[in-house]
């Protein structure tokens, strides 16, 4: 049971959107949960199968209690359920046996004097209504996150559904929305570029603007206080039922097809962002996604079918005047001023609406000059120096590379003639087909003829894991990282379809918006450095795969030809180097596979259409 708000202690399972035995993918809605604030959908973080439902519709469950079990595959469902039931019965029996023995010893015990200071060491919250924003768990394996940026500043008014900040996980940046009541951002505890464990408070929200100064002092005490120890679970006290809505406060119902939860239209984060950019009211859009969820394509279709709307009037928030005692400043300016021990109220603000910016603070401390810096000597940019911490993506790449050190790999190379393949590409390029899509299809067709190359080592059972789908992952270099978007079922799809999807995957990769199943579901990989003039290279085998192909650039070469003048002719060649896991795959397997790939590219390139 997830914590859908900072005050939620338990939740009610309103509705299951999937059934036991159903296959689920990352991002699929699993259930609707009722919290103390609103009804929200619970999404799956990973691919798998819903093995067993533990909490039925209408039942209550405490935050943190398991509500369902998932398995990686249908074959593992029985084992997962049996392991959970065994663990539950063992835990119950051990608790029952320990209770009689511990009762007599604990009866005469009284609180020790040392326990009192420990309880009082935590900063006492002010007696004003407020909420805390905690570091969310954006995946089932996430233990900490990095605050990329804050979308609001202290003193800004915020409403339910407003984006608050962007958090970086190991693969993507995700926007965190406000799920609580309307109010004002009182203080930021973890500034941009700061890292925090999951569950650590990041900011404090005041329900009343006049309470901001008191909450800012409380936030400063939280920033310097150690993380409190986990307390024993307290008995939950049911919150009073809200008064029934009056007819005047009833919101208009959305059109047929759109689905609402707690009065709010259910939509994907990308659809919500696109709707905001294009001025589309989501409550008017009919959703075509799972359970009526509004998708990006729904927003685009609605916008194209609607007449051009007049420019939106300026937001009332743009003329917002802070309350007395509240200084408008950016989070970075607030952090810099605190470090320099400067009073923000004494600094002139040059930002929007008079907000104090980081440069204003730097001017006050002398770190920045009022005059622009002189041009670099002879047009030379200064070289970087010092140690820069890895980003979340770079840490994930480094971890995966270290994991490959224990894999026994070997490499096999082969030259492939590219004359006919390049001629085919020249014809299809006019239709928008990329070389990456053509090579992806060629590798998929070859892997279909040699399934062992699409397999991987299964350490759990000590055998070969054959993959029913051929999902080709292509390595893409990003600024500060590397990711592998996946073309699923590439052997069954047309090259035009693969090319269109590849453009979309590249766009998502560059904006850090790929879904987990779009980068971690590959079964065979390709990495290509030919566009940089590299003739050949070796690739590191990705974790969980058996084969990766390193493609060099296509180079001019002179080869023997008995029918040509002087017995020689000019041709175009590309060197392919396969790196394979030697546990499921052998050298002979790879040699035969490369021979088939060469035959497809050289003589049967029409099979990739």
Coordinates of C-alpha atoms in Angstrom, one line a residue:
X1 CA 0.0 0.0 0.0
X2 CA 1.7 3.2 -1.1
X3 CA 1.7 6.5 0.8
X4 CA -0.2 8.8 -1.5
X5 CA 0.1 11.8 0.7
X6 CA 2.3 12.9 3.6
X7 CA -0.5 12.3 6.1
X8 CA -1.8 9.0 4.8
X9 CA -1.5 6.1 7.3
X10 CA -3.8 3.6 5.5
X11 CA -5.7 3.4 2.3
X12 CA -8.8 1.6 0.9
X13 CA -8.6 -0.6 -2.2
X14 CA -11.3 1.0 -4.4
X15 CA -10.9 -1.2 -7.5
X16 CA -8.5 -3.6 -9.1
X17 CA -7.9 -2.8 -12.8
X18 CA -6.2 -6.1 -13.5
X19 CA -7.0 -9.7 -12.5
X20 CA -4.8 -12.5 -11.1
X21 CA -2.8 -14.1 -13.9
X22 CA -2.9 -10.9 -16.1
X23 CA 0.4 -9.8 -17.7
X24 CA 1.4 -6.2 -16.7
X25 CA 3.9 -3.8 -18.1
X26 CA 5.8 -0.9 -16.5
X27 CA 3.4 2.1 -16.4
X28 CA 0.2 0.0 -16.5
X29 CA -2.5 1.0 -14.0
X30 CA -3.0 -1.8 -11.5
X31 CA -5.6 -0.5 -9.0
X32 CA -7.4 2.6 -7.7
X33 CA -6.5 3.6 -4.1
X34 CA -8.5 5.9 -1.8
X35 CA -6.3 7.9 0.5
X36 CA -7.2 10.6 3.0
X37 CA -7.0 13.2 0.2
X38 CA -8.2 11.7 -3.0
X39 CA -8.5 8.6 -5.2
X40 CA -5.5 7.8 -7.3
X41 CA -4.3 5.1 -9.6
X42 CA -1.4 2.8 -8.6
X43 CA 0.9 2.0 -11.6
X44 CA 3.2 -0.9 -12.1
X45 CA 6.9 -0.1 -12.0
X46 CA 8.0 -3.3 -13.7
X47 CA 7.0 -5.9 -16.3
X48 CA 5.6 -9.2 -15.0
X49 CA 2.4 -11.1 -14.1
X50 CA 0.0 -10.4 -11.3
X51 CA 0.4 -13.5 -9.2
X52 CA -2.0 -13.0 -6.3
X53 CA -4.3 -10.3 -4.9
X54 CA -3.9 -10.0 -1.1
X55 CA -6.2 -7.0 -0.4
X56 CA -9.7 -7.2 -2.0
X57 CA -11.8 -4.3 -3.3
X58 CA -13.3 -2.3 -0.5
X59 CA -10.8 -3.5 2.2
X60 CA -8.4 -1.2 4.1
X61 CA -4.7 -1.7 4.4
X62 CA -2.0 0.1 6.3
X63 CA 0.7 2.0 4.4
X64 CA 3.5 -0.5 3.6
X65 CA 1.4 -3.6 3.8
X66 CA 1.6 -5.9 0.7
X67 CA -1.6 -5.7 -1.3
X68 CA -0.6 -8.0 -4.2
X69 CA 2.2 -10.2 -5.5
X70 CA 3.8 -10.0 -8.9
X71 CA 6.1 -12.5 -10.6
X72 CA 8.6 -12.0 -13.5
X73 CA 6.9 -14.7 -15.6
X74 CA 3.8 -16.9 -15.5
X75 CA 6.0 -19.9 -14.7
X76 CA 7.1 -18.3 -11.5
X77 CA 3.6 -17.5 -10.1
X78 CA 3.2 -20.6 -8.0
X79 CA 6.7 -20.3 -6.5
X80 CA 6.2 -16.6 -5.6
X81 CA 2.8 -17.3 -3.9
X82 CA 4.2 -20.3 -2.0
X83 CA 7.3 -18.4 -0.8
X84 CA 5.1 -15.5 0.4
X85 CA 2.7 -17.8 2.3
X86 CA 5.6 -19.7 3.8
X87 CA 7.3 -16.5 5.0
X88 CA 3.9 -15.2 6.4
X89 CA 3.2 -18.4 8.3
X90 CA 6.8 -18.5 9.7
X91 CA 6.6 -14.9 10.8
X92 CA 3.2 -15.5 12.5
X93 CA 4.5 -18.5 14.4
X94 CA 7.7 -16.8 15.5
X95 CA 5.7 -13.8 16.8
X96 CA 3.2 -16.1 18.6
X97 CA 6.1 -18.0 20.3
X98 CA 7.9 -14.9 21.4
X99 CA 4.9 -13.1 22.9
X100 CA 4.5 -15.3 26.1
X101 CA 8.2 -15.2 26.8
X102 CA 8.5 -11.5 26.4
X103 CA 5.4 -10.5 28.3
X104 CA 6.6 -11.2 31.9
X105 CA 9.9 -9.5 31.2
X106 CA 8.3 -6.3 29.7
X107 CA 5.6 -5.9 32.3
X108 CA 7.5 -4.3 35.0
X109 CA 9.7 -2.3 32.7
X110 CA 9.3 1.5 32.6
X111 CA 10.7 4.1 30.2
X112 CA 14.3 4.8 30.8
X113 CA 15.6 8.3 31.5
X114 CA 17.7 8.1 28.4
X115 CA 14.7 7.7 26.1
X116 CA 13.3 11.2 26.9
X117 CA 16.1 13.2 25.3
X118 CA 16.0 11.1 22.2
X119 CA 12.3 11.9 21.7
X120 CA 12.9 15.6 22.3
X121 CA 15.9 15.8 20.0
X122 CA 13.6 16.0 16.9
X123 CA 12.5 19.5 16.1
X124 CA 8.9 20.2 17.2
X125 CA 6.6 21.2 14.4
X126 CA 4.7 24.5 14.7
X127 CA 1.1 24.4 15.7
X128 CA -0.1 25.6 12.3
X129 CA -1.7 23.5 9.4
X130 CA 1.0 22.3 7.0
X131 CA 2.2 19.4 4.9
X132 CA 5.6 18.0 4.1
X133 CA 6.8 16.9 0.6
X134 CA 8.9 13.7 0.8
X135 CA 11.4 12.2 -1.7
X136 CA 9.2 9.7 -3.6
X137 CA 10.1 6.2 -4.7
X138 CA 9.9 6.4 -8.5
X139 CA 10.6 2.7 -8.9
X140 CA 10.6 -0.4 -6.8
X141 CA 14.4 -0.4 -6.5
X142 CA 14.9 3.3 -5.9
X143 CA 16.5 4.2 -2.5
X144 CA 17.6 7.8 -3.1
X145 CA 17.0 10.5 -5.6
X146 CA 18.4 13.8 -6.8
X147 CA 16.4 17.0 -7.0
X148 CA 17.1 18.3 -10.5
X149 CA 15.1 21.5 -10.3
X150 CA 12.3 23.1 -8.3
X151 CA 9.4 24.3 -10.5
X152 CA 8.1 26.6 -7.7
X153 CA 9.8 28.9 -5.2
X154 CA 9.1 29.7 -1.6
X155 CA 6.1 31.9 -1.2
X156 CA 4.5 30.7 -4.5
X157 CA 0.9 29.5 -4.3
X158 CA 0.3 25.9 -5.4
X159 CA -2.8 23.8 -6.1
X160 CA -3.4 20.1 -6.3
X161 CA -1.9 18.7 -9.4
X162 CA 0.7 21.4 -9.9
X163 CA 4.2 20.3 -10.7
X164 CA 6.5 20.9 -7.8
X165 CA 9.9 19.6 -8.7
X166 CA 11.8 17.2 -11.1
X167 CA 13.5 14.2 -9.5
X168 CA 16.3 12.2 -11.2
X169 CA 16.2 8.4 -11.0
X170 CA 18.9 6.1 -12.4
X171 CA 17.4 6.3 -15.9
X172 CA 15.0 9.2 -16.3
X173 CA 13.9 12.5 -14.9
X174 CA 10.4 12.5 -13.6
X175 CA 8.1 15.4 -12.6
X176 CA 6.6 15.2 -9.1
X177 CA 3.1 16.7 -8.7
X178 CA 1.5 18.1 -5.6
X179 CA -1.1 15.7 -4.2
X180 CA -2.3 17.6 -1.1
X181 CA -4.5 20.5 -0.4
X182 CA -4.0 24.0 -2.0
X183 CA -1.5 26.2 -0.2
X184 CA 1.9 28.0 -0.4
X185 CA 5.4 26.6 -0.7
X186 CA 6.8 27.7 2.6
X187 CA 10.4 26.5 2.4
X188 CA 12.6 24.1 0.4
X189 CA 14.7 21.7 2.6
X190 CA 16.7 20.0 -0.2
X191 CA 17.8 22.4 -2.9
X192 CA 18.4 21.7 -6.6
X193 CA 21.3 19.3 -7.2
X194 CA 20.8 17.9 -3.7
X195 CA 20.4 14.2 -3.0
X196 CA 18.1 12.6 -0.4
X197 CA 17.0 9.2 0.6
X198 CA 13.5 8.0 -0.2
X199 CA 11.1 9.3 2.5
X200 CA 13.2 12.3 3.5
X201 CA 11.3 15.6 3.6
X202 CA 12.2 17.9 0.7
X203 CA 9.9 20.9 1.4
X204 CA 7.2 22.2 3.6
X205 CA 3.8 23.5 2.3
X206 CA 1.7 26.0 4.4
X207 CA -2.1 26.0 4.1
X208 CA -2.1 29.7 5.1
X209 CA 0.3 32.3 3.7
X210 CA 0.6 34.0 7.1
X211 CA 2.2 30.8 8.5
X212 CA 5.2 30.8 6.1
X213 CA 7.7 32.5 8.4
X214 CA 7.0 30.0 11.2
X215 CA 7.4 27.1 8.8
X216 CA 10.6 28.5 7.3
X217 CA 12.2 28.3 10.8
X218 CA 10.9 24.8 11.2
X219 CA 12.3 23.8 7.8
X220 CA 15.7 25.2 8.8
X221 CA 15.7 23.0 11.9
X222 CA 14.8 20.0 9.8
X223 CA 17.6 20.6 7.4
X224 CA 20.1 20.3 10.2
X225 CA 18.4 17.6 12.2
X226 CA 19.3 13.9 11.8
X227 CA 16.8 11.6 10.3
X228 CA 14.3 10.4 13.0
X229 CA 14.3 6.7 13.9
X230 CA 11.4 4.7 12.7
X231 CA 8.6 4.8 15.4
X232 CA 6.4 2.0 16.3
X233 CA 3.1 2.0 14.3
X234 CA 0.4 3.8 16.1
X235 CA -3.3 2.8 15.9
X236 CA -5.0 4.5 13.1
X237 CA -7.7 7.0 13.9
X238 CA -10.3 7.4 11.2
X239 CA -10.5 10.9 9.9
X240 CA -13.8 12.7 10.1
X241 CA -15.9 12.4 7.0
X242 CA -15.9 15.5 4.8
X243 CA -19.2 17.4 4.5
X244 CA -21.3 16.5 1.5
X245 CA -20.6 18.7 -1.5
X246 CA -23.1 21.4 -2.2
X247 CA -24.6 21.7 -5.7
X248 CA -22.6 24.9 -6.3
X249 CA -19.3 23.1 -5.7
X250 CA -20.1 20.2 -8.0
X251 CA -17.7 20.1 -10.9
X252 CA -19.0 19.4 -14.4
X253 CA -18.7 15.8 -15.4
X254 CA -16.3 14.9 -18.2
X255 CA -17.5 13.7 -21.6
X256 CA -18.1 10.0 -22.4
X257 CA -14.8 8.1 -22.5
X258 CA -12.9 10.3 -20.1
X259 CA -12.3 8.7 -16.6
X260 CA -12.1 10.7 -13.4
X261 CA -10.7 9.7 -10.0
X262 CA -11.6 11.9 -7.1
X263 CA -12.9 14.6 -9.5
X264 CA -9.7 14.6 -11.5
X265 CA -9.3 13.3 -15.1
X266 CA -6.9 10.3 -15.2
X267 CA -4.1 11.0 -17.7
X268 CA -0.5 10.1 -18.2
X269 CA 2.2 12.5 -17.0
X270 CA 3.3 13.3 -20.7
X271 CA -0.4 13.9 -21.7
X272 CA -0.8 16.2 -18.7
X273 CA 2.4 18.1 -19.6
X274 CA 1.4 18.4 -23.3
X275 CA -2.1 19.6 -22.4
X276 CA -0.7 22.3 -20.3
X277 CA 1.7 23.4 -23.0
X278 CA -1.1 23.5 -25.6
X279 CA -3.8 25.0 -23.4
X280 CA -6.0 21.9 -23.5
X281 CA -8.6 21.2 -20.8
X282 CA -8.1 17.5 -19.9
X283 CA -11.6 17.1 -18.6
X284 CA -12.9 17.7 -22.2
X285 CA -10.6 15.0 -23.7
X286 CA -11.9 11.4 -24.2
X287 CA -9.3 8.9 -23.0
X288 CA -8.4 5.9 -25.2
X289 CA -5.8 4.4 -22.8
X290 CA -6.3 1.6 -20.2
X291 CA -9.5 2.2 -18.2
X292 CA -10.2 5.5 -20.0
X293 CA -6.8 7.0 -19.3
X294 CA -6.0 10.1 -21.4
X295 CA -2.8 9.6 -23.5
X296 CA -0.6 12.0 -25.5
X297 CA -2.3 10.9 -28.8
X298 CA -5.7 11.8 -27.3
X299 CA -4.5 15.3 -26.5
X300 CA -3.0 15.8 -29.9
X301 CA -6.2 14.5 -31.6
X302 CA -8.3 16.8 -29.5
X303 CA -6.1 19.8 -30.2
X304 CA -6.1 19.2 -34.0
X305 CA -9.9 18.8 -34.0
X306 CA -10.5 22.0 -32.0
X307 CA -10.5 25.5 -33.4
X308 CA -7.6 27.7 -32.5
X309 CA -8.2 29.1 -29.0
X310 CA -7.5 32.7 -28.1
X311 CA -4.4 33.4 -26.1
X312 CA -4.9 32.6 -22.4
X313 CA -5.2 35.5 -20.1
X314 CA -2.4 36.1 -17.7
X315 CA -2.5 33.9 -14.7
X316 CA -3.8 35.5 -11.4
X317 CA -0.7 34.1 -9.8
X318 CA 1.5 36.3 -11.9
X319 CA 0.5 39.4 -9.9
X320 CA 0.9 37.6 -6.6
X321 CA 2.2 39.8 -3.8
X322 CA 4.0 37.9 -1.0
X323 CA 2.7 38.3 2.6
X324 CA 4.5 40.5 5.1
X325 CA 7.8 39.0 6.2
X326 CA 8.1 36.8 3.1
X327 CA 10.9 37.6 0.6
X328 CA 10.5 36.3 -2.9
X329 CA 13.6 34.6 -4.0
X330 CA 14.7 31.6 -6.1
X331 CA 15.7 28.4 -4.3
X332 CA 19.3 28.7 -5.4
X333 CA 19.4 32.4 -4.2
X334 CA 18.0 31.4 -0.9
X335 CA 20.6 28.6 -0.5
X336 CA 23.5 31.0 -1.5
X337 CA 22.3 33.7 0.9
X338 CA 22.0 31.3 3.7
X339 CA 25.6 30.1 3.1
X340 CA 26.9 33.6 2.9
X341 CA 24.8 34.7 6.0
X342 CA 23.1 37.4 4.0
X343 CA 19.7 38.9 4.8
X344 CA 17.6 38.4 1.7
X345 CA 15.3 41.3 2.5
X346 CA 18.3 43.7 2.1
X347 CA 19.0 42.6 -1.4
X348 CA 17.5 44.2 -4.5
X349 CA 15.7 41.6 -6.7
X350 CA 16.2 41.7 -10.4
X351 CA 14.2 38.6 -11.3
X352 CA 10.7 38.3 -12.4
X353 CA 8.3 40.2 -10.2
X354 CA 11.2 41.5 -8.2
X355 CA 12.4 38.0 -7.1
X356 CA 15.9 37.8 -5.7
X357 CA 18.0 35.6 -8.0
X358 CA 21.3 33.8 -7.5
X359 CA 23.2 36.5 -9.5
X360 CA 21.8 39.1 -7.1
X361 CA 23.3 37.2 -4.2
X362 CA 26.6 36.7 -6.0
X363 CA 26.8 40.4 -6.8
X364 CA 26.3 41.1 -3.1
X365 CA 29.1 38.7 -2.1
X366 CA 31.5 39.8 -4.8
X367 CA 31.4 36.4 -6.6
X368 CA 30.0 38.0 -9.7
X369 CA 31.0 41.2 -11.4
X370 CA 28.6 43.9 -12.6
X371 CA 30.6 43.9 -15.8
X372 CA 30.7 41.0 -18.3
X373 CA 33.9 38.8 -18.1
X374 CA 36.5 39.4 -20.7
X375 CA 36.6 37.1 -23.7
X376 CA 38.8 34.0 -23.3
X377 CA 42.3 34.5 -24.5
X378 CA 42.7 33.6 -28.2
X379 CA 39.2 32.1 -28.2
X380 CA 40.2 29.3 -25.9
X381 CA 37.5 28.0 -23.4
X382 CA 38.8 27.2 -19.9
X383 CA 39.4 23.5 -19.4
X384 CA 37.3 21.6 -16.7
X385 CA 39.0 20.8 -13.5
X386 CA 38.1 19.0 -10.2
X387 CA 35.8 16.0 -9.6
X388 CA 32.2 16.0 -10.8
X389 CA 29.9 13.5 -9.1
X390 CA 28.2 11.0 -11.4
X391 CA 24.6 11.7 -12.4
X392 CA 22.0 9.0 -11.7
X393 CA 22.3 7.7 -15.3
X394 CA 26.1 7.6 -15.1
X395 CA 26.0 5.7 -11.8
X396 CA 23.7 3.2 -13.3
X397 CA 26.0 2.7 -16.3
X398 CA 29.1 2.4 -14.1
X399 CA 27.3 -0.2 -11.9
X400 CA 26.2 -2.2 -15.0
X401 CA 29.8 -2.1 -16.4
X402 CA 31.2 -3.5 -13.2
X403 CA 28.6 -6.3 -13.2
X404 CA 29.9 -7.5 -16.5
X405 CA 33.4 -8.2 -15.1
X406 CA 32.2 -11.6 -13.9
X407 CA 30.8 -12.7 -17.3
X408 CA 33.1 -14.9 -19.5
X409 CA 32.9 -13.3 -22.9
X410 CA 34.6 -13.9 -26.3
X411 CA 34.6 -11.9 -29.5
X412 CA 34.2 -12.8 -33.2
X413 CA 34.6 -10.4 -36.1
X414 CA 33.7 -10.5 -39.8
X415 CA 33.8 -8.1 -42.8
X416 CA 30.5 -7.6 -44.6
X417 CA 30.1 -6.2 -48.1
X418 CA 27.7 -3.2 -48.0
X419 CA 27.2 -2.4 -51.7
X420 CA 23.7 -3.7 -52.2
X421 CA 22.7 -2.7 -48.7
X422 CA 23.8 0.9 -49.2
X423 CA 21.9 1.0 -52.5
X424 CA 18.7 -0.2 -50.7
X425 CA 19.2 2.5 -48.0
X426 CA 19.6 5.2 -50.7
X427 CA 16.1 4.2 -52.1
X428 CA 14.4 3.9 -48.7
X429 CA 16.0 7.1 -47.2
X430 CA 13.5 9.2 -49.3
X431 CA 10.7 7.4 -47.3
X432 CA 12.2 8.4 -44.0
X433 CA 13.8 5.0 -43.3
X434 CA 17.1 5.3 -41.3
X435 CA 20.2 3.1 -41.5
X436 CA 19.7 2.2 -37.9
X437 CA 16.2 0.8 -38.7
X438 CA 17.6 -1.3 -41.6
X439 CA 20.4 -2.7 -39.5
X440 CA 18.0 -3.5 -36.7
X441 CA 15.8 -5.5 -39.0
X442 CA 18.7 -7.3 -40.5
X443 CA 20.0 -8.4 -37.1
X444 CA 16.5 -9.4 -36.0
X445 CA 16.0 -11.6 -39.1
X446 CA 19.4 -13.3 -38.5
X447 CA 18.6 -13.8 -34.8
X448 CA 15.3 -15.4 -35.8
X449 CA 17.3 -18.1 -37.7
X450 CA 19.7 -18.6 -34.8
X451 CA 17.7 -18.3 -31.6
X452 CA 20.7 -19.1 -29.4
X453 CA 22.1 -15.6 -30.2
X454 CA 18.9 -14.1 -28.7
X455 CA 19.3 -16.1 -25.5
X456 CA 20.9 -15.3 -22.1
X457 CA 22.4 -17.1 -19.1
X458 CA 19.9 -17.9 -16.4
X459 CA 21.8 -18.1 -13.1
X460 CA 18.7 -19.0 -11.1
X461 CA 18.2 -22.4 -12.7
X462 CA 21.7 -22.8 -14.2
X463 CA 20.6 -23.0 -17.9
X464 CA 19.9 -21.1 -21.1
X465 CA 17.1 -18.6 -21.1
X466 CA 15.5 -18.5 -24.6
X467 CA 13.5 -15.3 -25.4
X468 CA 10.3 -15.7 -27.4
X469 CA 10.5 -12.1 -28.6
X470 CA 13.4 -10.6 -30.5
X471 CA 13.8 -7.1 -29.0
X472 CA 16.8 -5.2 -30.5
X473 CA 18.4 -2.6 -28.2
X474 CA 20.4 0.1 -29.8
X475 CA 22.9 2.1 -27.7
X476 CA 22.4 5.8 -27.8
X477 CA 24.9 8.3 -26.4
X478 CA 23.5 11.2 -24.4
X479 CA 25.2 14.1 -22.8
X480 CA 26.4 12.7 -19.5
X481 CA 25.1 9.1 -20.1
X482 CA 24.2 6.2 -22.2
X483 CA 20.8 4.4 -22.8
X484 CA 19.5 1.6 -25.0
X485 CA 16.1 2.2 -26.5
X486 CA 14.5 -1.0 -27.6
X487 CA 12.7 -2.0 -30.9
X488 CA 10.4 -4.7 -29.8
X489 CA 9.5 -7.7 -32.0
X490 CA 11.8 -6.3 -34.7
X491 CA 11.7 -9.5 -36.7
X492 CA 7.9 -9.3 -37.2
X493 CA 7.6 -5.6 -38.1
X494 CA 8.2 -3.6 -41.4
X495 CA 11.3 -1.5 -41.6
X496 CA 9.1 1.6 -42.1
X497 CA 7.4 0.9 -38.8
X498 CA 10.7 0.4 -37.1
X499 CA 12.1 3.6 -38.5
X500 CA 9.0 5.7 -37.4
X501 CA 9.2 4.2 -33.9
X502 CA 13.0 4.8 -33.7
X503 CA 12.5 8.5 -34.3
X504 CA 10.1 8.6 -31.4
X505 CA 12.4 6.6 -29.1
X506 CA 15.4 8.9 -29.9
X507 CA 13.2 12.0 -29.1
X508 CA 12.2 10.5 -25.8
X509 CA 15.8 9.5 -25.0
X510 CA 17.0 13.0 -25.5
X511 CA 14.3 14.4 -23.2
X512 CA 14.7 11.7 -20.5
X513 CA 11.1 10.5 -20.9
X514 CA 11.6 6.9 -21.9
X515 CA 9.4 4.4 -20.0
X516 CA 11.4 1.6 -18.2
X517 CA 10.1 -1.1 -20.7
X518 CA 11.4 1.1 -23.6
X519 CA 15.0 0.7 -22.4
X520 CA 15.3 -2.4 -20.3
X521 CA 13.5 -5.1 -22.4
X522 CA 16.2 -5.8 -25.0
X523 CA 17.2 -9.4 -25.8
X524 CA 20.1 -8.6 -28.3
X525 CA 22.0 -5.3 -28.6
X526 CA 23.7 -3.2 -31.3
X527 CA 26.2 -0.4 -30.8
X528 CA 27.3 1.7 -33.8
X529 CA 30.3 4.1 -33.9
X530 CA 30.6 4.1 -37.7
X531 CA 29.2 7.6 -38.0
X532 CA 32.3 8.9 -36.2
X533 CA 34.7 7.2 -38.7
X534 CA 35.6 4.3 -36.4
X535 CA 36.7 1.3 -38.4
X536 CA 36.1 -1.4 -35.7
X537 CA 35.8 -1.7 -31.9
X538 CA 34.8 -4.1 -29.1
X539 CA 31.6 -3.6 -27.1
X540 CA 30.9 -4.5 -23.4
X541 CA 28.1 -7.0 -23.1
X542 CA 25.0 -5.6 -21.3
X543 CA 23.8 -7.2 -18.2
X544 CA 21.1 -9.9 -18.9
X545 CA 21.9 -10.3 -22.6
X546 CA 23.9 -12.9 -24.5
X547 CA 25.0 -10.9 -27.6
X548 CA 26.0 -7.4 -28.6
X549 CA 27.2 -6.4 -32.0
X550 CA 29.7 -3.6 -32.5
X551 CA 29.3 -2.0 -36.0
X552 CA 32.2 0.0 -37.5
X553 CA 32.0 2.5 -40.3
X554 CA 31.6 1.5 -43.9
X555 CA 35.0 1.9 -45.6
X556 CA 36.3 1.7 -49.2
X557 CA 38.2 -1.5 -49.9
X558 CA 39.8 -3.3 -52.9
X559 CA 39.0 -7.0 -53.2
X560 CA 40.0 -9.7 -55.7
X561 CA 37.6 -10.1 -58.6
X562 CA 38.5 -12.5 -61.5
X563 CA 36.0 -10.8 -63.8
X564 CA 37.4 -7.3 -63.3
X565 CA 40.2 -5.5 -65.0
X566 CA 43.5 -6.4 -63.3
X567 CA 41.5 -8.9 -61.2
X568 CA 40.5 -6.3 -58.6
X569 CA 37.5 -4.2 -57.9
X570 CA 36.5 -1.5 -55.4
X571 CA 33.8 -2.3 -52.8
X572 CA 32.4 -1.0 -49.5
X573 CA 32.9 -3.0 -46.4
X574 CA 31.7 -2.8 -42.7
X575 CA 33.3 -4.8 -39.9
X576 CA 31.0 -6.4 -37.4
X577 CA 32.4 -7.6 -34.0
X578 CA 30.1 -9.8 -31.8
X579 CA 30.7 -10.0 -28.1
X580 CA 29.0 -13.0 -26.5
X581 CA 28.5 -14.7 -23.2
X582 CA 30.4 -18.0 -23.5
X583 CA 28.1 -19.8 -21.1
X584 CA 25.1 -20.2 -23.4
X585 CA 26.8 -19.2 -26.7
X586 CA 29.8 -20.8 -28.3
X587 CA 32.2 -19.5 -31.0
X588 CA 30.8 -21.7 -33.7
X589 CA 27.3 -20.4 -32.9
X590 CA 28.5 -16.8 -33.4
X591 CA 30.5 -17.6 -36.6
X592 CA 27.4 -19.2 -38.2
X593 CA 25.2 -16.3 -37.1
X594 CA 27.6 -13.7 -38.6
X595 CA 27.7 -15.7 -41.8
X596 CA 23.9 -15.5 -42.0
X597 CA 23.9 -11.8 -41.2
X598 CA 26.5 -11.2 -43.9
X599 CA 24.3 -13.2 -46.4
X600 CA 21.2 -11.1 -45.5
X601 CA 23.1 -7.8 -46.0
X602 CA 25.0 -8.9 -49.1
X603 CA 22.6 -11.0 -51.1
X604 CA 19.2 -11.0 -49.4
X605 CA 18.7 -7.4 -48.3
X606 CA 15.1 -7.4 -49.6
X607 CA 14.2 -9.7 -46.7
X608 CA 14.5 -6.8 -44.3
X609 CA 11.6 -4.9 -46.0

